[in-house]
Structure formats: C-alpha cells, structure tokens
Short mmCIF file of C-alpha atoms and ligand atoms in Angstrom, two decimals:
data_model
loop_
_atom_site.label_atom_id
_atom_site.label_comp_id
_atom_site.label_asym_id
_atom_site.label_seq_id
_atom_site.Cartn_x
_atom_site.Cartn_y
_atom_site.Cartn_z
CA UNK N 22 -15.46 -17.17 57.76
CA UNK N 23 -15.57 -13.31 57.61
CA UNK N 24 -13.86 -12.26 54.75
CA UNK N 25 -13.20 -8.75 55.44
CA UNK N 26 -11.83 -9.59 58.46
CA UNK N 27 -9.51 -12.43 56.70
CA UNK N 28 -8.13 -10.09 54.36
CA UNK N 29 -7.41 -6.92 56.80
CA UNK N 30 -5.23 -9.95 59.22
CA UNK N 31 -3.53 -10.76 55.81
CA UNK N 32 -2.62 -7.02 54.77
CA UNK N 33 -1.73 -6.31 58.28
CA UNK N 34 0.49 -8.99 58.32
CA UNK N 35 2.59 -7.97 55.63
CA UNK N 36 3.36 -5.15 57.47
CA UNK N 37 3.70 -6.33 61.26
CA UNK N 38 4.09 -10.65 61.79
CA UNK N 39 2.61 -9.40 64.81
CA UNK N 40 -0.33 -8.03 63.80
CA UNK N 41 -2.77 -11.31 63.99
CA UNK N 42 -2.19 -11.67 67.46
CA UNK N 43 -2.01 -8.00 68.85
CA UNK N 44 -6.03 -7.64 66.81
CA UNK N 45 -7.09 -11.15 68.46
CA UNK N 46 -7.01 -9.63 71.83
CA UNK N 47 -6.60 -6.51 73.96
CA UNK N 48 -3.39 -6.60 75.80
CA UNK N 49 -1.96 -9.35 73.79
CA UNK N 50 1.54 -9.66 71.47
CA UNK N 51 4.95 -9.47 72.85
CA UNK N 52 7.22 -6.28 72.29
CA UNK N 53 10.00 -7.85 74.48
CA UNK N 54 10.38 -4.51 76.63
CA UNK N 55 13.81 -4.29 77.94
CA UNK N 56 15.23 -4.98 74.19
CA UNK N 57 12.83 -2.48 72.54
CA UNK N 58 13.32 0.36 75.63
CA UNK N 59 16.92 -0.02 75.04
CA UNK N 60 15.93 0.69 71.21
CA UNK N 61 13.77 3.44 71.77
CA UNK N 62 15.84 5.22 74.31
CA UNK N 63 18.95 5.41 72.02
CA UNK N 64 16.70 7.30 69.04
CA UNK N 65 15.05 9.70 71.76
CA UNK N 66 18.69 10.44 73.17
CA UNK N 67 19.77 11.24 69.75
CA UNK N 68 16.96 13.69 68.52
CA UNK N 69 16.58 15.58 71.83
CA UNK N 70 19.13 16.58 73.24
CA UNK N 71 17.86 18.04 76.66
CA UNK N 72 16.30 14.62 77.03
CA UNK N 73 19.74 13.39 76.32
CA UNK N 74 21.35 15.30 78.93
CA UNK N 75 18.80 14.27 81.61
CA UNK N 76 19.12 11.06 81.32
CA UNK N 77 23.08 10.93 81.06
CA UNK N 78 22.32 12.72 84.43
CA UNK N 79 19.56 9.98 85.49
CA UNK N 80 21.37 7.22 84.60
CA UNK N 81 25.13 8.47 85.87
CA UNK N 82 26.73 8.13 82.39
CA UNK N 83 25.35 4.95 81.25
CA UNK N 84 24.14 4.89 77.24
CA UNK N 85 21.82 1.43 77.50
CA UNK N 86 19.16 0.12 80.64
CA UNK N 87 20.38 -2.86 82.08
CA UNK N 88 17.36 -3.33 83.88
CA UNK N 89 13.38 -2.65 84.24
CA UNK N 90 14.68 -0.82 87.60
CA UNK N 91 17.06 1.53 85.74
CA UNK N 92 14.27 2.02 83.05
CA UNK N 93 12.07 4.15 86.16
CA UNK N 94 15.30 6.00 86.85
CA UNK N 95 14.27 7.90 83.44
CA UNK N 96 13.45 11.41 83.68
CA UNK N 97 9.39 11.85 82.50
CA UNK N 98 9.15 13.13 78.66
CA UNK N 99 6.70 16.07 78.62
CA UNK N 100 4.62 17.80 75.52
CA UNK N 101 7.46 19.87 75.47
CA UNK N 102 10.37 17.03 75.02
CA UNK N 103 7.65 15.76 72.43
CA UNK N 104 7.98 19.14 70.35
CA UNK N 105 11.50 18.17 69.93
CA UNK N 106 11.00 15.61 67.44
CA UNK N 107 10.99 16.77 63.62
CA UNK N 108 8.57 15.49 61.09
CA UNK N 109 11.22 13.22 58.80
CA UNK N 110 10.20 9.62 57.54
CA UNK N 111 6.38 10.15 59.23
CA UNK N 112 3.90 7.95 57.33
CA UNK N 113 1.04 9.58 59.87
CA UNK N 114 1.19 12.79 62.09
CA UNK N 115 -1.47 13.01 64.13
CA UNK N 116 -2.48 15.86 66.40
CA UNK N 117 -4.19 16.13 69.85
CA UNK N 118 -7.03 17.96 70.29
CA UNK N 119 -5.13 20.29 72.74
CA UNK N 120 -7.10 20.21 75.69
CA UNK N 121 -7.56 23.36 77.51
CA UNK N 122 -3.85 25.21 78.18
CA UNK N 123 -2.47 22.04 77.87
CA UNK N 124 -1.71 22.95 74.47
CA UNK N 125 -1.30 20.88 71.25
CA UNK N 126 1.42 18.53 71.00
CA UNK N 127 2.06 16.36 67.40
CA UNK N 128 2.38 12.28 67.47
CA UNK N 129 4.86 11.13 64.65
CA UNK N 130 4.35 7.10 63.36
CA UNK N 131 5.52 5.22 61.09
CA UNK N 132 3.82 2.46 59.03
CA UNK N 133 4.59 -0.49 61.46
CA UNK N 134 3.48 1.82 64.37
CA UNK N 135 0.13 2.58 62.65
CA UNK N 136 -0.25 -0.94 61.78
CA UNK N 137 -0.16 -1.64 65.73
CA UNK N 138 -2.47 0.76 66.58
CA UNK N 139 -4.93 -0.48 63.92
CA UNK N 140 -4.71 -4.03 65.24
CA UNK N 141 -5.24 -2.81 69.07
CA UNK N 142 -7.96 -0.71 67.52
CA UNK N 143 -9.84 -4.09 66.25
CA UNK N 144 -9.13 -6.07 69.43
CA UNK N 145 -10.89 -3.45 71.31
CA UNK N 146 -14.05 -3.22 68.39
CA UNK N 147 -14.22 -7.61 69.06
CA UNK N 148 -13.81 -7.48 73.26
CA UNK N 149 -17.12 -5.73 72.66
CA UNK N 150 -18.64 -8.29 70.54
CA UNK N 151 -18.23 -6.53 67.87
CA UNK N 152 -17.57 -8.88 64.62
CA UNK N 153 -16.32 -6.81 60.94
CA UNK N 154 -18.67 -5.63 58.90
CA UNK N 155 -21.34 -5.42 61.98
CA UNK N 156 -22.89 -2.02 61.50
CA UNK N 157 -21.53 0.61 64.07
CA UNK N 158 -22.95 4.43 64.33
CA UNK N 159 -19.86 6.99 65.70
CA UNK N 160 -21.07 9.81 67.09
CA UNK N 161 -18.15 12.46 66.48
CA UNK N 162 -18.24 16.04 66.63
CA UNK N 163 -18.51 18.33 64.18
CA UNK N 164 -14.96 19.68 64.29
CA UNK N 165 -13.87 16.14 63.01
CA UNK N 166 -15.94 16.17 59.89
CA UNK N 167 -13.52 15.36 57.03
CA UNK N 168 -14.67 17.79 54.49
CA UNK N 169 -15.22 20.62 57.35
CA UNK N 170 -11.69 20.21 57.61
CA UNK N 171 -10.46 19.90 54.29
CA UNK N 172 -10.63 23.33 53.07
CA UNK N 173 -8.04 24.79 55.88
CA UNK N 174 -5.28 21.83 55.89
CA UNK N 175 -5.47 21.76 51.89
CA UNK N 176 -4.54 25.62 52.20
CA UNK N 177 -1.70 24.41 55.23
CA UNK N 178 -1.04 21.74 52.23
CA UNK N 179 -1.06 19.21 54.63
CA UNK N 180 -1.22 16.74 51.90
CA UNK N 181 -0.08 13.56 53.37
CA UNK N 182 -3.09 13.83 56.41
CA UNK N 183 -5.68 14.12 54.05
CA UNK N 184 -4.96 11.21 52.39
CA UNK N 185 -4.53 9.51 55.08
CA UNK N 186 -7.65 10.16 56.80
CA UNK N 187 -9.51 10.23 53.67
CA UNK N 188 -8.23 6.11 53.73
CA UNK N 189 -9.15 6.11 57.09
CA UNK N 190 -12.46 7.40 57.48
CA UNK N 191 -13.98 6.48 53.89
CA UNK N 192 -12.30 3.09 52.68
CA UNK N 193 -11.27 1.19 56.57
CA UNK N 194 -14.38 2.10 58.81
CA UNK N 195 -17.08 3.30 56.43
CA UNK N 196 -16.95 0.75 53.58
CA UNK N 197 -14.20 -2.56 55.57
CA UNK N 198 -15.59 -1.97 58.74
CA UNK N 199 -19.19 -0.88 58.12
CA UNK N 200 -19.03 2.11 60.25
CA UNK N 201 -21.63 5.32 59.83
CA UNK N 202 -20.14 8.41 61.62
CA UNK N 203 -22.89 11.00 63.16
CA UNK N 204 -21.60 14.27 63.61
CA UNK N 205 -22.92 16.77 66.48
CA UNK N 206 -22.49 20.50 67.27
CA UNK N 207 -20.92 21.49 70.69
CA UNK N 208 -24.82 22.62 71.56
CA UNK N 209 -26.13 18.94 71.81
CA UNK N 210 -24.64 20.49 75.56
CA UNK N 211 -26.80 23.28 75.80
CA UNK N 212 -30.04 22.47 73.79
CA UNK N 213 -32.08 19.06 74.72
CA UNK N 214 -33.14 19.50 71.05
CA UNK N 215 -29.82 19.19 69.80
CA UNK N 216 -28.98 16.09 72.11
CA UNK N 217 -32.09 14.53 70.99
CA UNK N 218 -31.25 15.06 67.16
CA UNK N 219 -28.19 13.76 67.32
CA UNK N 220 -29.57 10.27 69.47
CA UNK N 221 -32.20 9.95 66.64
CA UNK N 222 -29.32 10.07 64.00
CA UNK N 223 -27.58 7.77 65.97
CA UNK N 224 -30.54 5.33 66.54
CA UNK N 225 -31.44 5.48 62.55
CA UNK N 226 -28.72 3.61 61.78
CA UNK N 227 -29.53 0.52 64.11
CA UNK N 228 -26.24 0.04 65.05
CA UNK N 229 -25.05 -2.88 67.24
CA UNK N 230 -22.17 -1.21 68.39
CA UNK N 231 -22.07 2.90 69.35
CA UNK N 232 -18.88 4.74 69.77
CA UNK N 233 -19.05 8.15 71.29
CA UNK N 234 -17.45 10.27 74.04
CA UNK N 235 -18.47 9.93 76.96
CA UNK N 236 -19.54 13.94 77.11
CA UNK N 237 -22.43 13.48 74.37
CA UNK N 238 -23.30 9.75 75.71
CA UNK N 239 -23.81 11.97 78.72
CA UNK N 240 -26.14 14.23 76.85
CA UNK N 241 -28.00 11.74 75.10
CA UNK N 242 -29.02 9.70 78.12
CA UNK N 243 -30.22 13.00 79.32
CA UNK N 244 -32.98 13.42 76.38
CA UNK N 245 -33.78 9.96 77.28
CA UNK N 246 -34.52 10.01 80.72
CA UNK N 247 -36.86 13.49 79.33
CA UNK N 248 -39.65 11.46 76.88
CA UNK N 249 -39.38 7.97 75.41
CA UNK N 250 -37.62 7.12 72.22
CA UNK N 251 -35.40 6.94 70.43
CA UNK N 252 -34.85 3.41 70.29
CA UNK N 253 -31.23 1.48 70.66
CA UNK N 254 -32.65 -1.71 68.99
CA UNK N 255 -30.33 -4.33 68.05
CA UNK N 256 -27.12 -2.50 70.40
CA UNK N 257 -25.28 -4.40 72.01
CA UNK N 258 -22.16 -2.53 73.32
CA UNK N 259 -20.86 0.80 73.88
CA UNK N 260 -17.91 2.04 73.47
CA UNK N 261 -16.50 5.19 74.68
CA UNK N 262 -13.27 7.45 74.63
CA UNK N 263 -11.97 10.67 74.52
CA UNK N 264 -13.02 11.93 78.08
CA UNK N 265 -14.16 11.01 81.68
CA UNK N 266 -16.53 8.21 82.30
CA UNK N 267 -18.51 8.44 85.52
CA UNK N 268 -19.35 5.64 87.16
CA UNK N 269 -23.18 6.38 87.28
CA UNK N 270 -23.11 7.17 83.55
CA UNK N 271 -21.66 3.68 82.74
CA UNK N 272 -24.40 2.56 84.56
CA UNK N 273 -26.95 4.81 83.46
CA UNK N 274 -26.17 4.12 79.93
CA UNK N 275 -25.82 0.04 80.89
CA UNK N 276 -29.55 0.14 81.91
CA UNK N 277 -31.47 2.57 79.42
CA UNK N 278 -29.43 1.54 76.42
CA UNK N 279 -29.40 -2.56 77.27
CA UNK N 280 -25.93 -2.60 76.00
CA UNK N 281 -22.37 -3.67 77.87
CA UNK N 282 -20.21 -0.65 78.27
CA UNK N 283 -16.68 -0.55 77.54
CA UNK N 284 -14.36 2.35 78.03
CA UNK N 285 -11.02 3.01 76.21
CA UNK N 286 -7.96 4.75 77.93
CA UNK N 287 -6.42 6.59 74.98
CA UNK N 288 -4.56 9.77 73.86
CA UNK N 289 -3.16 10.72 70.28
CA UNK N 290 0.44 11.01 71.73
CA UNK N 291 0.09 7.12 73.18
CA UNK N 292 -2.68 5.25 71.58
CA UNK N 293 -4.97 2.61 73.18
CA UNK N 294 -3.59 2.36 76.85
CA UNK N 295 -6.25 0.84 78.81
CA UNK N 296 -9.55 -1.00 77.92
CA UNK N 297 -12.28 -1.42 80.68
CA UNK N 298 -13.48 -4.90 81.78
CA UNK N 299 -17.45 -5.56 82.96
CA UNK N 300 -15.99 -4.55 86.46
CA UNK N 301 -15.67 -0.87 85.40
CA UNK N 302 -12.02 -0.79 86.13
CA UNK N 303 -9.06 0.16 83.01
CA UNK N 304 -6.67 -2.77 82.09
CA UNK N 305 -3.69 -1.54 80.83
CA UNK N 306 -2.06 -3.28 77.55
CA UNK N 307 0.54 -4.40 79.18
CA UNK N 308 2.51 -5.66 75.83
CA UNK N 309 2.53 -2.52 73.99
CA UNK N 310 2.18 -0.27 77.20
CA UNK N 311 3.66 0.49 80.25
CA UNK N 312 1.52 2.21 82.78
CA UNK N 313 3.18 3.61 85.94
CA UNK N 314 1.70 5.90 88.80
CA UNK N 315 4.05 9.23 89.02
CA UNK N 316 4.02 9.25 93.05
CA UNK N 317 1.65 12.63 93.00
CA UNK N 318 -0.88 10.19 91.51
CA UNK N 319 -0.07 11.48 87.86
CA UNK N 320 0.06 8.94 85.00
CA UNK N 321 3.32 7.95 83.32
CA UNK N 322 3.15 6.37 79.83
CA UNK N 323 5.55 4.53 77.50
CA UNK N 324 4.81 3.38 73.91
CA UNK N 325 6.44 0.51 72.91
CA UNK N 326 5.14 0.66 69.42
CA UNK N 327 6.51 4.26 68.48
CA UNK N 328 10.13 3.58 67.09
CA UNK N 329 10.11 7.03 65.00
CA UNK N 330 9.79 9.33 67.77
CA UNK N 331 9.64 7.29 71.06
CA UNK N 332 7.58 8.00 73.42
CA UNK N 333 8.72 7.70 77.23
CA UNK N 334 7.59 7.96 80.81
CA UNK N 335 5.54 10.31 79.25
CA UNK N 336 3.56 12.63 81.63
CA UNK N 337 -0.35 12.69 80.51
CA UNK N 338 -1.22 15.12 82.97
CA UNK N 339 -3.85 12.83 84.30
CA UNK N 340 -4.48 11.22 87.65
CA UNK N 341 -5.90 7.73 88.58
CA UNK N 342 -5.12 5.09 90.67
CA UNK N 343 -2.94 1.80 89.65
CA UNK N 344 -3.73 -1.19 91.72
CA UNK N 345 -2.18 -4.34 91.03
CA UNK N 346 -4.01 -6.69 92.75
CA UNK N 347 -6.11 -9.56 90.30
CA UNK N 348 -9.28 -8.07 89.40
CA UNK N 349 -12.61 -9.69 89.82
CA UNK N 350 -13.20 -9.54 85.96
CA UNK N 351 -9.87 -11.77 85.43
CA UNK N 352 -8.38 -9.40 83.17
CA UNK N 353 -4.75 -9.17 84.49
CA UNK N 354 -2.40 -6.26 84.18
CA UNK N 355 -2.65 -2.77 86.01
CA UNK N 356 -5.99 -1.87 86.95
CA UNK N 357 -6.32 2.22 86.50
CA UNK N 358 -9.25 4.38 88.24
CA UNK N 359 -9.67 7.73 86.18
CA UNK N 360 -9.74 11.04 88.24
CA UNK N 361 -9.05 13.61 85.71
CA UNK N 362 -6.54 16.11 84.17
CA UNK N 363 -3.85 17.56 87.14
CA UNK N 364 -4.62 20.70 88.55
CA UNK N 365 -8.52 20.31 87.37
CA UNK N 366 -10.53 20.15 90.36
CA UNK N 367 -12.89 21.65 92.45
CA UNK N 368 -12.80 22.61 95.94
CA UNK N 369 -15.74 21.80 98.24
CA UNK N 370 -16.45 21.51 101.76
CA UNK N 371 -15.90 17.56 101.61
CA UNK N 372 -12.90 17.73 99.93
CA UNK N 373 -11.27 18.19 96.28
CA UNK N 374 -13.22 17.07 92.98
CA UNK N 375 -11.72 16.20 90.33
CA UNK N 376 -13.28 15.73 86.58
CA UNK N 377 -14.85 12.20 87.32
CA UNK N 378 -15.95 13.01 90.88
CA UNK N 379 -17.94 15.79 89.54
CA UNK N 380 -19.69 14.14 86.90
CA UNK N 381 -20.58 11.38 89.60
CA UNK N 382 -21.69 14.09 92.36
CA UNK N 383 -24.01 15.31 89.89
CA UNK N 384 -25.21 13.57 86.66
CA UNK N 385 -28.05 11.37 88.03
CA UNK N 386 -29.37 14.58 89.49
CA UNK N 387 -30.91 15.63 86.45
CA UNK N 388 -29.49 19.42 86.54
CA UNK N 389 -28.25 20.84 83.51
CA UNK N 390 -24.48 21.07 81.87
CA UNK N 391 -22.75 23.28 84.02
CA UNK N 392 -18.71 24.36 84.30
CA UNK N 393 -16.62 25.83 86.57
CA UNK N 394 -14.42 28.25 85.68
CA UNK N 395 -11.20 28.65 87.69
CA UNK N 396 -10.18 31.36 85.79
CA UNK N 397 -12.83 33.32 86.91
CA UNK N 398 -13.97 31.95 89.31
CA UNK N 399 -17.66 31.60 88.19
CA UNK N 400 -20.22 29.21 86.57
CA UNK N 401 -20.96 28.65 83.67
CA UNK N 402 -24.06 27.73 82.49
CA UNK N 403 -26.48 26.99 79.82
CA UNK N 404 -28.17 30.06 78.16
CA UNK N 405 -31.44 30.14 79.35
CA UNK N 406 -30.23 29.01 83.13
CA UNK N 407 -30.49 31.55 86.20
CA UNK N 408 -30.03 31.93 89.99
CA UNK N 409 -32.19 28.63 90.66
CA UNK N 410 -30.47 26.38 88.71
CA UNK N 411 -26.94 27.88 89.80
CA UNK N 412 -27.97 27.09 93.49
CA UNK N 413 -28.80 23.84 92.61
CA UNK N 414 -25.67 23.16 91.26
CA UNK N 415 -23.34 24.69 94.09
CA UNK N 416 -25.49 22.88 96.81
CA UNK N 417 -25.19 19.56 94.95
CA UNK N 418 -21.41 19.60 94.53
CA UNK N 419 -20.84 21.37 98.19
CA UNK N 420 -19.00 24.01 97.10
CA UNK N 421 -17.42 26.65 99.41
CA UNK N 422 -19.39 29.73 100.83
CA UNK N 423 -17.82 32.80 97.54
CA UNK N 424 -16.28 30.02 95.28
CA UNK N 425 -17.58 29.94 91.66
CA UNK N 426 -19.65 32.62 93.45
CA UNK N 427 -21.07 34.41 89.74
CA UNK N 428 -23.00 32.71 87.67
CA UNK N 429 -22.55 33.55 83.65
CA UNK N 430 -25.67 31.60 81.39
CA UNK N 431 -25.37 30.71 77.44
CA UNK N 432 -20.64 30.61 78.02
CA UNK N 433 -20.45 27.03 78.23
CA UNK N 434 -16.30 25.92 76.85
CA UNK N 435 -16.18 23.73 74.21
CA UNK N 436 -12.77 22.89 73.39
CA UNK N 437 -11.08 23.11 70.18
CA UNK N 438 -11.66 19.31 69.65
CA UNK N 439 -15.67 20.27 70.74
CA UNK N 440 -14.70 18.54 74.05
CA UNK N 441 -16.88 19.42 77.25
CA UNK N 442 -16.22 19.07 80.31
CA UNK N 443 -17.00 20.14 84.00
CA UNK N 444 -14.01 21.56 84.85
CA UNK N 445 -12.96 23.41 81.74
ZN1 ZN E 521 -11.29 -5.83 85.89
#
C-alpha cells in the first residue's frame, strides 16, 4: 500500500467524490456533458454579455441546449471573451505564458476545479508508470523559479498565488510527490554547455520519471548525440508538455534515453486535454474534455471542469488533425495530430510548415537552433553561427529563393515563459 498516495485519494475526495476515479486513469470519470454544458453555458451567458448576445443569436432565442447538436451551434469563446470574466470567488488564477502576440489571457478555478485538474494530473504521472513518491527530476525554466518570482508578485501583492504555488511546488510535488525541479536559462538553446549542464543536473537526481518541454528535451538530446554521458539510469518514462513534439524527437529521445515517451496536450486556460499513447498519437479526455476540429483545422476546446468561469468552444489557436477511427494503441476517444499555433508556418517550395513539420524537417540533421522570423523576414540564429550554417538551414527546410533571406546570429526569441520555438 502506498501511503502517500492513500491519503492524497482521501483528501481529494473530500473535495470531489469524483476524484478517485478521474486520478485512476486518463480519460476516465463522468461529467454527464449535456447537464453540465447546460450549467456552464447559463454562468458564461450571465458574466459576458457579448457572449450572451451571440449565442441568443446562435441559438435563435433559446436560453438551455437541448442537444449535443445545438451545443456546436455555439459561437467559439476567444482570449478575448475569456478577459471578460472578473476575479470573484477564485481559489487559483493562473496565467498563460502568453505565447508570442497571442497575448496573456488569465484562467479562474475554483477548489473543485483544481481538485480535477490535480487528479488528471496524477493519472497522467501513473499511465507513465510512474507510482507516488518515485523520484521525478522537472526540468523547468528559469522564469518559473518560485523565489525568482516572488519578489515582483509580492510587490503586485498577489498574495493568494504565492501561497498557492508555494503549496504547490514545495509541500505536493517536492516533499508528497518526491519531485526535484531543475531550472535552465533560455541559453541551454544557444550554448551546448548550457544544454549539457542542465542534462547533468537532471541526470544527478536519478530520476525514473523526467518531465520537461519538449524545446530543452530537444536540446539535451543534442549534447548527447555530441560526447557520451550523462547517464539516464534508472528512467523509465518521459513526459513532456508545454510545446511541439516532433515525431523524430519522440523517437530520438525513446532510443538514447531507454525510456517510453508520453506527451501531454495542455494549456493553462483548459488543463490536461490530450495524453499520448505508445502509438504517438493524442487521446483526448473525453470525460472532462471535448475536443472538436474548427473546419480550418483549428482546435476547439471545452472544459467541463471550470464551473467559475466556463470555458467554451474555446479557440486555442492551434491546428491538428482529429481522427476518430480506433487507434492501434486501444486508447479510444479522439485521436489529435499536433501541427502548431495558426498563422505559424513557413513557406517552402514543397509546401507550408508548420511548428511540428519544422522540427521534423530538421532536428535529426544535427544543425543548430535556428528561427524564422516573419516579422522580418530573416533568421535567426545562434551567436557564433554565419553564412554556412544559414545555408544549411534554408536548403534543409526548402525554403523559397529571398524568404528569410538575412541571416541575424546571437537574436534567438525566447518567450516570456522562456519558450523556444522555430517559428517564433
Ligand atoms: Zn493511440
């Protein structure tokens, strides 16, 4: 019997009856959608009012869904419907890492909400094999550091967050869960020495389970393919979020790491969406989720869980495919193939690239980080690159005779949230 894990189900319970079987697997629980949409569609009527108005208009007067039908008659919520929501009766307020000129965009919960997300959270942590208390190294960057942090939201007197993560971060995963977090600077991208340090920090702590985006997993297996060492001994899974996963570096880091990789679908606004299966495909949780394609091959989202400030048809901005069909894993549910973020994507003579296609064209190459910049139409590499390395890169992603034409070294983008990614 694991009794950390006993006594997490038992407090969890007292806040969800739920919560038992939503942690005992991915995808599992019952949130009895058409009941619960009709819930959370009356409270997002009532707090935003242009919402309101658009779906009076959607919906031809009616006030309630009468079926799952009428339900994708709803007009798509967008970061900007989300702003509409005020901060009352919030036990956690979370906010996204603002990707690019997507902007930042606040997710409201309250405790029963949190309580679901903890107890998807530890059905993902077991579909890897992980057990509580198993030791787990996150690598995170630096901008995430609690006390890095602390200084600026103490002077915002954003109180309530730093508890709240303080509960998080130092009593749940470091001291319940067993979890060592390994923080890295945005030039792990930039400097192989930097990559390596942060692999060797990673490494020290033998873990059996490694969480990291898939951006530094990228640059770690990088300093590995360079020299031997160091070691992964004892790993057994990986598990990443946060950005794209190629399909070569889920492979890469399947071989050189000897661990199973498993990739979370996830945003701050929605939660834990989608968990990959060992067929490399996303599975969406279909009892807290729904998943729908937009018809432009955009991403629609609904959270069942949120009741404080629902969440619905919710526009991610990102593309992927949603197949239906049964999946040779046997996971049922949606199966979702990542592109990327709309409007990200490269031109080139065989076609348009977006964020995962990229990463695939190029990361078992062996050239270095690279970007391209739409905004100026250049490329961005690191400092210490030139001319030879640029050619490289625009003959390996068959880019278009002028296009991303300059080349600038040492201005790779790292986002707020010390995100990279190819196309910035
Ligand atoms: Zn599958």
């Amino acid at each position: 019997m694991n009794l950390r894990k006993e006594l997490v189900l038992l407090a969890g319970g007292l806040v969800r009856r739920d919560f038992s079987r939503i942690a005992g697997s991915f995808g599992a629980g019952e949130r009895g959608a058409l009941a619960t949409l009709n819930e959370r569609l009356a409270r997002a009527r009532e707090l935003l009012p242009a919402y309101d108005a658009a779906c009076a208009k959607a919906l031809k007067g009616a006030r309630r869904l009468s079926s799952m039908e009428e339900f994708r008659l709803l007009p798509a919520m967008s970061r900007a419907d989300l702003a509409g929501y005020s901060g009352h009766g919030a036990l956690a307020s979370l906010h996204s890492g603002g990707t690019g000129s997507f902007g930042r965009v606040e997710t409201r919960l309250d405790l029963p909400a949190v309580a679901a997300r903890y107890a998807a959270l530890l059905s993902v942590l077991e579909t890897t094999g992980w057990r509580m208390g198993d030791k787990t190294a996150a690598l995170h960057p630096v901008e995430y550091s609690f006390f890095d942090t602390l200084g600026e939201r103490l002077a915002e007197r954003r109180y309530g967050g730093v508890v709240f993560e303080f509960f998080q971060q130092y009593l749940l995963y470091r001291l319940v869960h067993n979890r060592k977090n390994v923080y890295y600077g945005g030039n792990v991208f930039s400097d192989p020495a930097a990559a390596r340090s942060a692999a060797e920090a990673a490494a020290a702590e033998k873990p059996k389970l490694l969480i990291a985006r898939p951006d530094v997993l990228m640059a770690v297996l990088k300093t590995l393919r360079k020299s031997a060492g160091p070691e992964f001994k004892g790993l057994r899974a990986v598990l990443t979020v946060g950005t794209a996963l190629g399909e070569t570096v889920r492979a890469e880091a399947q071989e050189r790491l000897g661990a199973a990789v498993f990739d979370m679908y996830a945003s701050t606004e929605l939660g834990y969406v989608a968990l990959s299966g060992a067929c490399g495909r996303l599975h969406a949780d279909e009892a807290g989720h729904l998943l729908e394609s937009s018809g432009d091959g955009g991403l629609l989202c609904t959270d069942l869980d949120n009741a404080l400030t629902p969440v619905l048809r919710y526009d991610t901005g990102d593309l992927g495919e949603l197949s239906a069909s049964a999946c040779s894993c046997g996971r049922r549910g949606p199966a979702l193939k990542f592109r990327g973020r709309r409007g990200k994507f490269a031109e080139t003579a065989s076609g348009r690239l977006y964020e995962t296609e990229v990463i695939d064209r190029v990361f078992q190459s062996g050239l270095p980080f690279f970007q391209l910049d739409a905004a100026t139409s250049s490329l961005l590499l690191p400092a210490g690159c030139g001319e030879r390395e640029a050619a490289a890169v625009r003959e390996a992603l068959g880019l278009r005779a002028g296009e991303y034409g300059a080349s600038r070294p040492g201005s790779l983008k790292i986002s707020s949230s010390g995100k990279f990614c190819y196309l910035p």
